[in-house]
Amino acid sequence: MNKIVVEGGVPISGEITVQGAKNAVLPILAATVLTDSCSIIHNCPRLRDVEKTVQILTDLGCNIKRCGGDIEVDASGMKDCGIDERLMREMRSSIIFLGAILSRCGAAEVGMPGGCPIGLRPIDLHLKALRKMGASICEDHGYLKCECSRLKGCSIHLDFPSVGATENVMLAAVRADGETHITNAAREPEIIDLAGFLNKMGARIRGAGSSMVTIEGVPLLHGAEYAVMPDRIVAETYLIAAMMTGGELVLRAAVPSHMQAVISALAEMGGRIEKSHSGLCIKCHRRPGSIHIIKTMPYPGFPTDAQSPFMALASIADGTSVFVENIFENRFRHVDELVRMGADIKVEGRSAVVRGVRSLCGANVCAEELRGGAALVLAAMAAEGRTEITGTEFIDRGYEDIEGTLSRCGIKIKRVIN
Ligand code: UD1
């Protein structure tokens, strides 16, 4: 079994260039099928989820060339409109292909995405919106079969500002007949990034990043070249690493305006964060203080993806912190493992009360999902002694070479492959 092994107690120090954003690159790669020409995407992180997305594109008949962080997608040979059930199960977010394939081919057949460790993650909002645009969708033997010779623009109100549903509608609407108006749209920076790429392809999208997005359908899109935004959640994870190890870090390419909720919480806990010419600098040379309450919310509120890394931080803070998880119902799976390392955390429904302890101790723990896995790496860095973390495949879904990145900053971390 592969594991990440960490000897804790070393302050982090150095510079990290923030990788491209996983949650932006996936919809952008899906968007490349909207044209029958070539697109080049720069700053793609080397992640398992990106590999899976490339696999989907290849299965659809696209020709892919890769060079470092650049992925060139030639979608001229796209001949298939289906995604295998196995790939859908492995990467739930591949549902984002639905709107794009439907728009390009007039039909799409994708495996039903299964449940997920962090919650049920229904796709009712995606399907309701696509039906409103004229798609007929039926479920058949674990597959979603969708058809629509020509999607029609319309007004779509999302009952919840779902990131995936907003992206799916944008992908479906860019080549639809007429205008689509999304109200209560998600406002995440990744939505702005997707709109940036689509507009470079010739789409007409206004208002991305606000809760009202307007998409004027155009008959054809062309290929485009685009650089993916930096990953705000990865940047936040490394800021927390500096807080937890009493270290100093410079993050290159981080975008502070994308991280305001987290930066202000870190400042409240005693972190000194400054923007300089070399990047975003963080220092914390004392035990972090607790934080009154963290409630996860849609952007620009506190991101659910930073909840578990933050809980690792709160577990060694001076005082008691309260967490309320409002986005995913099952996102406290890291708690038992943190407790195994000596944390004092009580969960009641969607809330957790964390009483900070002076120090954690190394243990054998298991990551059960991506961000919870990152929380365990953070806890291990701050703990006394050695921690072995299994379930590394979850961490690899979102963090590019986490052990290389951290060891270059002085952390005693290595991967053991069995
Ligand atoms: C995206 C991110 C994920 C992040 C999440 C919230 C990607 C690949 N993933 O996930 O990392 O944690 O945003 O910021 O970008 N919901 C419904 N019906 C739907 C769709 C969503 O009820 O049809 C609910 C979900 O169950 C959840 C909430 O809405 O409770 C938010 O989900 P959503 O914003 O859609 O998250 P994802 O796009 O799946």
Tab-separated table of N, CA, C and O in Angstrom, residues 4-5 68 77 98 127 150 184 202 208 227 249 264 270 294 366 379:
chain	number	residue	atom	x	y	z
A	4	ILE	N	2.266	8.169	2.485
A	4	ILE	CA	3.088	9.361	2.661
A	4	ILE	C	3.550	9.333	4.108
A	4	ILE	O	2.736	9.150	5.023
A	5	VAL	N	4.858	9.482	4.296
A	5	VAL	CA	5.419	9.418	5.647
A	5	VAL	C	5.988	10.784	6.005
A	5	VAL	O	6.750	11.367	5.221
A	68	GLY	N	4.682	19.012	-20.639
A	68	GLY	CA	4.686	19.655	-19.314
A	68	GLY	C	3.271	19.996	-18.895
A	68	GLY	O	2.387	19.146	-18.914
A	77	GLY	N	-11.667	15.225	-34.580
A	77	GLY	CA	-12.024	13.827	-34.861
A	77	GLY	C	-13.027	13.260	-33.875
A	77	GLY	O	-13.224	12.037	-33.832
A	98	LEU	N	-21.435	16.734	-19.742
A	98	LEU	CA	-22.776	16.531	-20.294
A	98	LEU	C	-23.222	17.691	-21.199
A	98	LEU	O	-23.603	17.477	-22.353
A	127	LEU	N	-29.740	18.632	-14.435
A	127	LEU	CA	-30.704	18.000	-15.350
A	127	LEU	C	-31.920	18.900	-15.577
A	127	LEU	O	-32.407	19.032	-16.710
A	150	ARG	N	-31.187	20.807	-31.082
A	150	ARG	CA	-30.767	22.210	-30.947
A	150	ARG	C	-31.204	22.710	-29.573
A	150	ARG	O	-32.414	22.791	-29.293
A	184	ASN	N	-29.093	33.321	-9.664
A	184	ASN	CA	-28.523	32.588	-8.515
A	184	ASN	C	-27.384	31.670	-8.987
A	184	ASN	O	-27.216	30.554	-8.493
A	202	GLY	N	-14.826	32.481	-28.721
A	202	GLY	CA	-15.827	33.181	-29.532
A	202	GLY	C	-17.206	33.226	-28.894
A	202	GLY	O	-18.163	33.713	-29.502
A	208	ALA	N	-20.141	36.650	-15.618
A	208	ALA	CA	-19.553	35.536	-14.870
A	208	ALA	C	-18.847	36.083	-13.630
A	208	ALA	O	-18.141	37.089	-13.702
A	227	ALA	N	-4.502	30.077	-20.323
A	227	ALA	CA	-3.764	29.602	-19.135
A	227	ALA	C	-4.718	29.514	-17.951
A	227	ALA	O	-5.422	30.482	-17.634
A	249	LEU	N	6.503	31.370	4.512
A	249	LEU	CA	6.365	30.855	3.156
A	249	LEU	C	6.055	32.009	2.214
A	249	LEU	O	5.369	32.962	2.593
A	264	SER	N	-8.603	36.224	5.821
A	264	SER	CA	-9.024	36.998	7.000
A	264	SER	C	-9.155	36.087	8.231
A	264	SER	O	-8.823	36.496	9.345
A	270	GLY	N	-3.820	34.856	13.984
A	270	GLY	CA	-2.457	35.295	14.314
A	270	GLY	C	-1.470	35.227	13.169
A	270	GLY	O	-0.288	35.523	13.366
A	294	ILE	N	-16.397	29.017	12.035
A	294	ILE	CA	-16.209	28.916	10.581
A	294	ILE	C	-17.472	28.271	10.019
A	294	ILE	O	-17.824	27.162	10.416
A	366	CYS	N	-5.526	7.327	7.736
A	366	CYS	CA	-5.941	7.014	6.371
A	366	CYS	C	-6.775	8.158	5.792
A	366	CYS	O	-7.765	8.580	6.409
A	379	ALA	N	-1.644	18.062	9.596
A	379	ALA	CA	-1.565	17.650	11.003
A	379	ALA	C	-0.253	16.917	11.251
A	379	ALA	O	0.419	17.137	12.276
